[in-house]
Amino acid sequence: MKTGSTMYHYDQYDHQIVKERIAQYADQVRRRIADELTEEEFKPLRLQNGLYMQRHAYMLRVAVPYGMLSSDQMRMFAEIARKYDRGYGHFTTRQNIQYNWINLEDTPQILADLASVEMHAIQTSGNCIRNIT
């Protein structure tokens, strides 16, 4: 960028943390689908990964670190919207994007797709430090 600002890029630790979180979450989703976890037990686990339950479907909130996106990240947002939602997402006042028609069984793959472009849904919900409004 010519403005002097640079985008944040994952280092080796970020990649490892996100990879481990996705693997852990994929197992939690598997256990929920198999009824090994109740919704009450699963709720705090899904919220840690940006997944809310709405009346009609799950909603996934994705972080946009520092409010900056690369073209690859924007393309991934579009791909996720086309493949897993209804063709669109919503940018929030906290500089996140939300997908409102997500299937639970798709969420581990969505998180893996996001990780491939250095994106995640960690700390996008609940009582944690989040972007400003």
Tab-separated table of N, CA and C in Angstrom:
chain	number	residue	atom	x	y	z
A	1	MET	N	0.827	-1.178	0.000
A	1	MET	CA	0.000	0.000	0.000
A	1	MET	C	0.872	1.242	0.000
A	2	LYS	N	0.465	2.227	-0.689
A	2	LYS	CA	1.255	3.446	-0.803
A	2	LYS	C	1.050	4.390	0.378
A	3	THR	N	0.116	4.089	1.245
A	3	THR	CA	-0.159	4.974	2.377
A	3	THR	C	0.827	4.780	3.516
A	4	GLY	N	1.679	3.796	3.422
A	4	GLY	CA	2.627	3.533	4.488
A	4	GLY	C	2.133	2.479	5.463
A	5	SER	N	0.863	2.115	5.414
A	5	SER	CA	0.360	1.072	6.301
A	5	SER	C	0.531	-0.284	5.629
A	6	THR	N	0.714	-1.282	6.443
A	6	THR	CA	0.865	-2.633	5.917
A	6	THR	C	-0.145	-3.545	6.575
A	7	MET	N	-0.515	-4.581	5.864
A	7	MET	CA	-1.452	-5.559	6.397
A	7	MET	C	-0.745	-6.470	7.382
A	8	TYR	N	-1.511	-6.945	8.336
A	8	TYR	CA	-0.990	-7.940	9.263
A	8	TYR	C	-0.934	-9.280	8.543
A	9	HIS	N	0.163	-9.992	8.694
A	9	HIS	CA	0.288	-11.336	8.137
A	9	HIS	C	0.608	-12.306	9.256
A	10	TYR	N	0.056	-13.502	9.145
A	10	TYR	CA	0.306	-14.533	10.146
A	10	TYR	C	1.787	-14.875	10.197
A	11	ASP	N	2.273	-15.128	11.400
A	11	ASP	CA	3.599	-15.714	11.543
A	11	ASP	C	3.405	-17.208	11.810
A	12	GLN	N	4.475	-17.933	12.058
A	12	GLN	CA	4.375	-19.383	12.242
A	12	GLN	C	3.484	-19.735	13.431
A	13	TYR	N	3.483	-18.913	14.455
A	13	TYR	CA	2.669	-19.184	15.638
A	13	TYR	C	1.186	-18.986	15.346
A	14	ASP	N	0.859	-17.939	14.611
A	14	ASP	CA	-0.532	-17.717	14.217
A	14	ASP	C	-1.054	-18.896	13.405
A	15	HIS	N	-0.269	-19.330	12.417
A	15	HIS	CA	-0.683	-20.468	11.588
A	15	HIS	C	-0.935	-21.695	12.454
A	16	GLN	N	-0.048	-21.968	13.400
A	16	GLN	CA	-0.179	-23.144	14.255
A	16	GLN	C	-1.401	-23.044	15.162
A	17	ILE	N	-1.609	-21.883	15.759
A	17	ILE	CA	-2.760	-21.697	16.648
A	17	ILE	C	-4.065	-21.900	15.891
A	18	VAL	N	-4.185	-21.292	14.721
A	18	VAL	CA	-5.415	-21.412	13.936
A	18	VAL	C	-5.613	-22.850	13.464
A	19	LYS	N	-4.556	-23.506	13.028
A	19	LYS	CA	-4.644	-24.902	12.588
A	19	LYS	C	-5.130	-25.800	13.728
A	20	GLU	N	-4.563	-25.626	14.905
A	20	GLU	CA	-4.972	-26.430	16.059
A	20	GLU	C	-6.411	-26.133	16.459
A	21	ARG	N	-6.798	-24.866	16.415
A	21	ARG	CA	-8.165	-24.487	16.773
A	21	ARG	C	-9.166	-25.107	15.811
A	22	ILE	N	-8.857	-25.117	14.516
A	22	ILE	CA	-9.768	-25.707	13.530
A	22	ILE	C	-9.918	-27.202	13.774
A	23	ALA	N	-8.824	-27.899	14.031
A	23	ALA	CA	-8.883	-29.345	14.292
A	23	ALA	C	-9.715	-29.629	15.541
A	24	GLN	N	-9.503	-28.857	16.582
A	24	GLN	CA	-10.261	-29.027	17.820
A	24	GLN	C	-11.746	-28.768	17.571
A	25	TYR	N	-12.044	-27.705	16.849
A	25	TYR	CA	-13.430	-27.353	16.564
A	25	TYR	C	-14.100	-28.401	15.672
A	26	ALA	N	-13.389	-28.916	14.690
A	26	ALA	CA	-13.957	-29.955	13.815
A	26	ALA	C	-14.390	-31.160	14.638
A	27	ASP	N	-13.590	-31.542	15.630
A	27	ASP	CA	-13.961	-32.657	16.502
A	27	ASP	C	-15.177	-32.295	17.355
A	28	GLN	N	-15.262	-31.062	17.816
A	28	GLN	CA	-16.417	-30.631	18.602
A	28	GLN	C	-17.692	-30.665	17.761
A	29	VAL	N	-17.607	-30.239	16.513
A	29	VAL	CA	-18.765	-30.290	15.613
A	29	VAL	C	-19.168	-31.740	15.374
A	30	ARG	N	-18.194	-32.601	15.124
A	30	ARG	CA	-18.488	-34.024	14.923
A	30	ARG	C	-19.222	-34.588	16.134
A	31	ARG	N	-18.752	-34.254	17.325
A	31	ARG	CA	-19.373	-34.749	18.551
A	31	ARG	C	-20.779	-34.183	18.734
A	32	ARG	N	-20.999	-32.928	18.348
A	32	ARG	CA	-22.339	-32.336	18.457
A	32	ARG	C	-23.296	-33.010	17.492
A	33	ILE	N	-22.870	-33.216	16.259
A	33	ILE	CA	-23.729	-33.863	15.259
A	33	ILE	C	-24.067	-35.289	15.679
A	34	ALA	N	-23.122	-35.966	16.335
A	34	ALA	CA	-23.336	-37.344	16.805
A	34	ALA	C	-24.085	-37.383	18.141
A	35	ASP	N	-24.545	-36.243	18.618
A	35	ASP	CA	-25.238	-36.119	19.906
A	35	ASP	C	-24.388	-36.535	21.099
A	36	GLU	N	-23.073	-36.441	20.949
A	36	GLU	CA	-22.179	-36.687	22.076
A	36	GLU	C	-22.050	-35.436	22.940
A	37	LEU	N	-22.433	-34.294	22.389
A	37	LEU	CA	-22.490	-33.031	23.122
A	37	LEU	C	-23.905	-32.484	22.997
A	38	THR	N	-24.451	-31.992	24.091
A	38	THR	CA	-25.742	-31.314	24.020
A	38	THR	C	-25.522	-29.915	23.448
A	39	GLU	N	-26.596	-29.250	23.049
A	39	GLU	CA	-26.466	-27.870	22.572
A	39	GLU	C	-25.916	-26.979	23.681
A	40	GLU	N	-26.325	-27.239	24.916
A	40	GLU	CA	-25.820	-26.451	26.046
A	40	GLU	C	-24.310	-26.628	26.211
A	41	GLU	N	-23.812	-27.841	26.035
A	41	GLU	CA	-22.372	-28.093	26.126
A	41	GLU	C	-21.622	-27.509	24.929
A	42	PHE	N	-22.260	-27.550	23.761
A	42	PHE	CA	-21.629	-27.086	22.529
A	42	PHE	C	-21.604	-25.561	22.415
A	43	LYS	N	-22.571	-24.890	23.018
A	43	LYS	CA	-22.714	-23.438	22.869
A	43	LYS	C	-21.425	-22.661	23.144
A	44	PRO	N	-20.764	-22.839	24.302
A	44	PRO	CA	-19.539	-22.052	24.520
A	44	PRO	C	-18.424	-22.411	23.543
A	45	LEU	N	-18.411	-23.641	23.051
A	45	LEU	CA	-17.386	-24.071	22.099
A	45	LEU	C	-17.593	-23.398	20.749
A	46	ARG	N	-18.848	-23.344	20.294
A	46	ARG	CA	-19.123	-22.710	19.002
A	46	ARG	C	-18.939	-21.201	19.079
A	47	LEU	N	-19.306	-20.603	20.225
A	47	LEU	CA	-19.141	-19.157	20.356
A	47	LEU	C	-17.671	-18.754	20.310
A	48	GLN	N	-16.782	-19.595	20.821
A	48	GLN	CA	-15.345	-19.311	20.751
A	48	GLN	C	-14.856	-19.250	19.313
A	49	ASN	N	-15.632	-19.839	18.416
A	49	ASN	CA	-15.264	-19.884	17.008
A	49	ASN	C	-16.190	-19.047	16.137
A	50	GLY	N	-16.876	-18.083	16.743
A	50	GLY	CA	-17.674	-17.125	15.989
A	50	GLY	C	-18.996	-17.632	15.463
A	51	LEU	N	-19.500	-18.757	15.996
A	51	LEU	CA	-20.730	-19.348	15.469
A	51	LEU	C	-21.886	-19.126	16.437
A	52	TYR	N	-22.906	-18.432	15.954
A	52	TYR	CA	-24.116	-18.162	16.722
A	52	TYR	C	-25.253	-19.009	16.184
A	53	MET	N	-26.228	-19.310	17.040
A	53	MET	CA	-27.457	-19.955	16.595
A	53	MET	C	-28.523	-18.877	16.497
A	54	GLN	N	-29.141	-18.781	15.328
A	54	GLN	CA	-30.258	-17.868	15.117
A	54	GLN	C	-31.517	-18.714	14.980
A	55	ARG	N	-32.643	-18.103	14.836
A	55	ARG	CA	-33.898	-18.858	14.707
A	55	ARG	C	-33.909	-19.744	13.472
A	56	HIS	N	-33.341	-19.260	12.400
A	56	HIS	CA	-33.454	-19.934	11.115
A	56	HIS	C	-32.219	-20.748	10.734
A	57	ALA	N	-31.060	-20.421	11.249
A	57	ALA	CA	-29.816	-21.109	10.858
A	57	ALA	C	-28.684	-20.622	11.758
A	58	TYR	N	-27.527	-21.217	11.572
A	58	TYR	CA	-26.338	-20.718	12.259
A	58	TYR	C	-25.814	-19.480	11.540
A	59	MET	N	-25.173	-18.610	12.307
A	59	MET	CA	-24.539	-17.414	11.766
A	59	MET	C	-23.071	-17.454	12.161
A	60	LEU	N	-22.191	-17.257	11.188
A	60	LEU	CA	-20.756	-17.236	11.433
A	60	LEU	C	-20.241	-15.816	11.275
A	61	ARG	N	-19.522	-15.356	12.292
A	61	ARG	CA	-18.922	-14.020	12.247
A	61	ARG	C	-17.416	-14.184	12.072
A	62	VAL	N	-16.868	-13.516	11.076
A	62	VAL	CA	-15.454	-13.633	10.713
A	62	VAL	C	-14.745	-12.320	11.032
A	63	ALA	N	-13.575	-12.433	11.644
A	63	ALA	CA	-12.783	-11.251	11.992
A	63	ALA	C	-12.121	-10.655	10.753
A	64	VAL	N	-12.024	-9.340	10.747
A	64	VAL	CA	-11.264	-8.614	9.734
A	64	VAL	C	-10.182	-7.846	10.500
A	65	PRO	N	-9.016	-8.465	10.695
A	65	PRO	CA	-7.982	-7.826	11.515
A	65	PRO	C	-7.598	-6.438	11.000
A	66	TYR	N	-7.677	-5.472	11.893
A	66	TYR	CA	-7.302	-4.083	11.611
A	66	TYR	C	-8.140	-3.456	10.499
A	67	GLY	N	-9.241	-4.088	10.134
A	67	GLY	CA	-10.116	-3.539	9.110
A	67	GLY	C	-9.525	-3.530	7.717
A	68	MET	N	-8.492	-4.335	7.496
A	68	MET	CA	-7.823	-4.358	6.188
A	68	MET	C	-7.985	-5.735	5.554
A	69	LEU	N	-8.268	-5.749	4.256
A	69	LEU	CA	-8.455	-6.992	3.511
A	69	LEU	C	-7.631	-6.974	2.238
A	70	SER	N	-7.090	-8.125	1.898
A	70	SER	CA	-6.411	-8.277	0.609
A	70	SER	C	-7.438	-8.726	-0.428
A	71	SER	N	-7.061	-8.680	-1.674
A	71	SER	CA	-7.968	-9.142	-2.730
A	71	SER	C	-8.227	-10.640	-2.591
A	72	ASP	N	-7.230	-11.426	-2.168
A	72	ASP	CA	-7.441	-12.861	-1.955
A	72	ASP	C	-8.457	-13.106	-0.841
A	73	GLN	N	-8.394	-12.311	0.212
A	73	GLN	CA	-9.348	-12.459	1.303
A	73	GLN	C	-10.758	-12.087	0.849
A	74	MET	N	-10.885	-11.037	0.073
A	74	MET	CA	-12.199	-10.651	-0.457
A	74	MET	C	-12.764	-11.739	-1.360
A	75	ARG	N	-11.905	-12.323	-2.189
A	75	ARG	CA	-12.363	-13.422	-3.053
A	75	ARG	C	-12.821	-14.614	-2.218
A	76	MET	N	-12.116	-14.885	-1.117
A	76	MET	CA	-12.523	-15.992	-0.254
A	76	MET	C	-13.871	-15.693	0.394
A	77	PHE	N	-14.091	-14.449	0.818
A	77	PHE	CA	-15.403	-14.090	1.354
A	77	PHE	C	-16.494	-14.377	0.333
A	78	ALA	N	-16.246	-14.008	-0.916
A	78	ALA	CA	-17.233	-14.246	-1.977
A	78	ALA	C	-17.439	-15.735	-2.203
A	79	GLU	N	-16.355	-16.504	-2.208
A	79	GLU	CA	-16.468	-17.951	-2.411
A	79	GLU	C	-17.277	-18.596	-1.287
A	80	ILE	N	-17.014	-18.200	-0.057
A	80	ILE	CA	-17.769	-18.742	1.078
A	80	ILE	C	-19.240	-18.372	0.951
A	81	ALA	N	-19.524	-17.137	0.577
A	81	ALA	CA	-20.911	-16.699	0.407
A	81	ALA	C	-21.624	-17.531	-0.652
A	82	ARG	N	-20.950	-17.775	-1.776
A	82	ARG	CA	-21.557	-18.562	-2.858
A	82	ARG	C	-21.731	-20.023	-2.469
A	83	LYS	N	-20.726	-20.591	-1.849
A	83	LYS	CA	-20.703	-22.031	-1.582
A	83	LYS	C	-21.509	-22.432	-0.345
A	84	TYR	N	-21.482	-21.609	0.697
A	84	TYR	CA	-22.055	-22.027	1.977
A	84	TYR	C	-23.221	-21.171	2.464
A	85	ASP	N	-23.471	-20.041	1.841
A	85	ASP	CA	-24.529	-19.146	2.287
A	85	ASP	C	-25.471	-18.904	1.111
A	86	ARG	N	-26.047	-17.758	1.031
A	86	ARG	CA	-26.996	-17.431	-0.039
A	86	ARG	C	-26.415	-16.458	-1.051
A	87	GLY	N	-25.094	-16.434	-1.137
A	87	GLY	CA	-24.453	-15.589	-2.131
A	87	GLY	C	-24.011	-14.233	-1.618
A	88	TYR	N	-24.204	-13.981	-0.340
A	88	TYR	CA	-23.797	-12.694	0.219
A	88	TYR	C	-23.495	-12.839	1.707
A	89	GLY	N	-22.795	-11.853	2.246
A	89	GLY	CA	-22.547	-11.730	3.678
A	89	GLY	C	-22.827	-10.292	4.068
A	90	HIS	N	-22.710	-10.003	5.343
A	90	HIS	CA	-22.978	-8.654	5.843
A	90	HIS	C	-21.764	-8.138	6.599
A	91	PHE	N	-21.274	-6.958	6.235
A	91	PHE	CA	-20.234	-6.319	7.030
A	91	PHE	C	-20.902	-5.663	8.233
A	92	THR	N	-20.273	-5.806	9.390
A	92	THR	CA	-20.837	-5.280	10.627
A	92	THR	C	-20.176	-3.963	11.011
A	93	THR	N	-20.741	-3.317	12.012
A	93	THR	CA	-20.159	-2.073	12.514
A	93	THR	C	-18.842	-2.316	13.234
A	94	ARG	N	-18.530	-3.559	13.560
A	94	ARG	CA	-17.258	-3.899	14.203
A	94	ARG	C	-16.237	-4.429	13.199
A	95	GLN	N	-16.427	-4.126	11.948
A	95	GLN	CA	-15.486	-4.502	10.892
A	95	GLN	C	-15.307	-6.012	10.786
A	96	ASN	N	-16.397	-6.740	10.944
A	96	ASN	CA	-16.405	-8.179	10.713
A	96	ASN	C	-17.321	-8.443	9.536
A	97	ILE	N	-17.367	-9.698	9.107
A	97	ILE	CA	-18.376	-10.102	8.135
A	97	ILE	C	-19.157	-11.253	8.740
A	98	GLN	N	-20.451	-11.253	8.505
A	98	GLN	CA	-21.325	-12.303	9.011
A	98	GLN	C	-21.971	-13.032	7.848
A	99	TYR	N	-22.053	-14.336	8.014
A	99	TYR	CA	-22.806	-15.198	7.103
A	99	TYR	C	-23.965	-15.757	7.911
A	100	ASN	N	-25.183	-15.564	7.420
A	100	ASN	CA	-26.366	-15.859	8.224
A	100	ASN	C	-27.095	-17.151	7.891
A	101	TRP	N	-26.620	-17.937	6.954
A	101	TRP	CA	-27.318	-19.161	6.569
A	101	TRP	C	-26.339	-20.331	6.486
A	102	ILE	N	-25.550	-20.524	7.514
A	102	ILE	CA	-24.484	-21.522	7.520
A	102	ILE	C	-24.994	-22.835	8.109
A	103	ASN	N	-24.600	-23.951	7.505
A	103	ASN	CA	-24.891	-25.273	8.062
A	103	ASN	C	-23.767	-25.667	9.011
A	104	LEU	N	-24.135	-26.200	10.158
A	104	LEU	CA	-23.151	-26.566	11.173
A	104	LEU	C	-22.062	-27.465	10.617
A	105	GLU	N	-22.449	-28.468	9.849
A	105	GLU	CA	-21.461	-29.431	9.345
A	105	GLU	C	-20.450	-28.804	8.386
A	106	ASP	N	-20.761	-27.646	7.828
A	106	ASP	CA	-19.835	-26.955	6.921
A	106	ASP	C	-18.833	-26.061	7.645
A	107	THR	N	-19.089	-25.743	8.906
A	107	THR	CA	-18.266	-24.733	9.576
A	107	THR	C	-16.793	-25.101	9.721
A	108	PRO	N	-16.415	-26.357	9.996
A	108	PRO	CA	-14.972	-26.634	10.051
A	108	PRO	C	-14.266	-26.348	8.721
A	109	GLN	N	-14.904	-26.692	7.603
A	109	GLN	CA	-14.293	-26.430	6.300
A	109	GLN	C	-14.241	-24.933	6.008
A	110	ILE	N	-15.274	-24.214	6.409
A	110	ILE	CA	-15.259	-22.760	6.222
A	110	ILE	C	-14.088	-22.152	6.981
A	111	LEU	N	-13.875	-22.586	8.220
A	111	LEU	CA	-12.750	-22.068	9.004
A	111	LEU	C	-11.421	-22.427	8.351
A	112	ALA	N	-11.323	-23.626	7.775
A	112	ALA	CA	-10.096	-24.012	7.063
A	112	ALA	C	-9.905	-23.145	5.820
A	113	ASP	N	-10.991	-22.876	5.093
A	113	ASP	CA	-10.906	-21.999	3.920
A	113	ASP	C	-10.437	-20.603	4.330
A	114	LEU	N	-10.986	-20.095	5.417
A	114	LEU	CA	-10.569	-18.784	5.908
A	114	LEU	C	-9.094	-18.781	6.294
A	115	ALA	N	-8.652	-19.840	6.963
A	115	ALA	CA	-7.247	-19.924	7.389
A	115	ALA	C	-6.303	-19.908	6.197
A	116	SER	N	-6.758	-20.427	5.059
A	116	SER	CA	-5.896	-20.462	3.874
A	116	SER	C	-5.548	-19.060	3.369
A	117	VAL	N	-6.335	-18.056	3.786
A	117	VAL	CA	-6.046	-16.661	3.426
A	117	VAL	C	-5.816	-15.806	4.681
A	118	GLU	N	-5.348	-16.461	5.732
A	118	GLU	CA	-4.997	-15.794	6.993
A	118	GLU	C	-6.171	-15.050	7.619
A	119	MET	N	-7.317	-15.715	7.661
A	119	MET	CA	-8.513	-15.175	8.306
A	119	MET	C	-8.996	-16.195	9.331
A	120	HIS	N	-9.813	-15.747	10.282
A	120	HIS	CA	-10.340	-16.635	11.315
A	120	HIS	C	-11.614	-16.034	11.895
A	121	ALA	N	-12.231	-16.789	12.793
A	121	ALA	CA	-13.432	-16.316	13.482
A	121	ALA	C	-13.221	-16.300	14.996
A	122	ILE	N	-11.986	-16.361	15.424
A	122	ILE	CA	-11.662	-16.379	16.850
A	122	ILE	C	-11.944	-15.004	17.451
A	123	GLN	N	-12.556	-14.992	18.624
A	123	GLN	CA	-12.889	-13.773	19.368
A	123	GLN	C	-13.788	-12.819	18.586
A	124	THR	N	-14.732	-13.353	17.872
A	124	THR	CA	-15.698	-12.499	17.182
A	124	THR	C	-17.042	-12.510	17.889
A	125	SER	N	-17.112	-13.181	19.031
A	125	SER	CA	-18.369	-13.252	19.769
A	125	SER	C	-18.087	-13.396	21.255
A	126	GLY	N	-19.116	-13.145	22.032
A	126	GLY	CA	-19.018	-13.357	23.469
A	126	GLY	C	-18.236	-12.281	24.194
A	127	ASN	N	-17.888	-12.592	25.425
A	127	ASN	CA	-17.177	-11.658	26.296
A	127	ASN	C	-15.683	-11.760	26.057
A	128	CYS	N	-15.203	-11.014	25.095
A	128	CYS	CA	-13.783	-11.012	24.754
A	128	CYS	C	-13.448	-9.663	24.114
A	129	ILE	N	-12.181	-9.430	23.896
A	129	ILE	CA	-11.758	-8.200	23.227
A	129	ILE	C	-12.142	-8.306	21.759
A	130	ARG	N	-12.856	-7.291	21.264
A	130	ARG	CA	-13.291	-7.289	19.870
A	130	ARG	C	-13.028	-5.922	19.262
A	131	ASN	N	-13.229	-5.852	17.948
A	131	ASN	CA	-13.072	-4.569	17.256
A	131	ASN	C	-14.062	-3.547	17.803
A	132	ILE	N	-13.754	-2.289	17.593
A	132	ILE	CA	-14.617	-1.205	18.069
A	132	ILE	C	-15.873	-1.090	17.218
A	133	THR	N	-16.877	-0.404	17.749
A	133	THR	CA	-18.096	-0.155	16.966
A	133	THR	C	-18.069	1.240	16.406
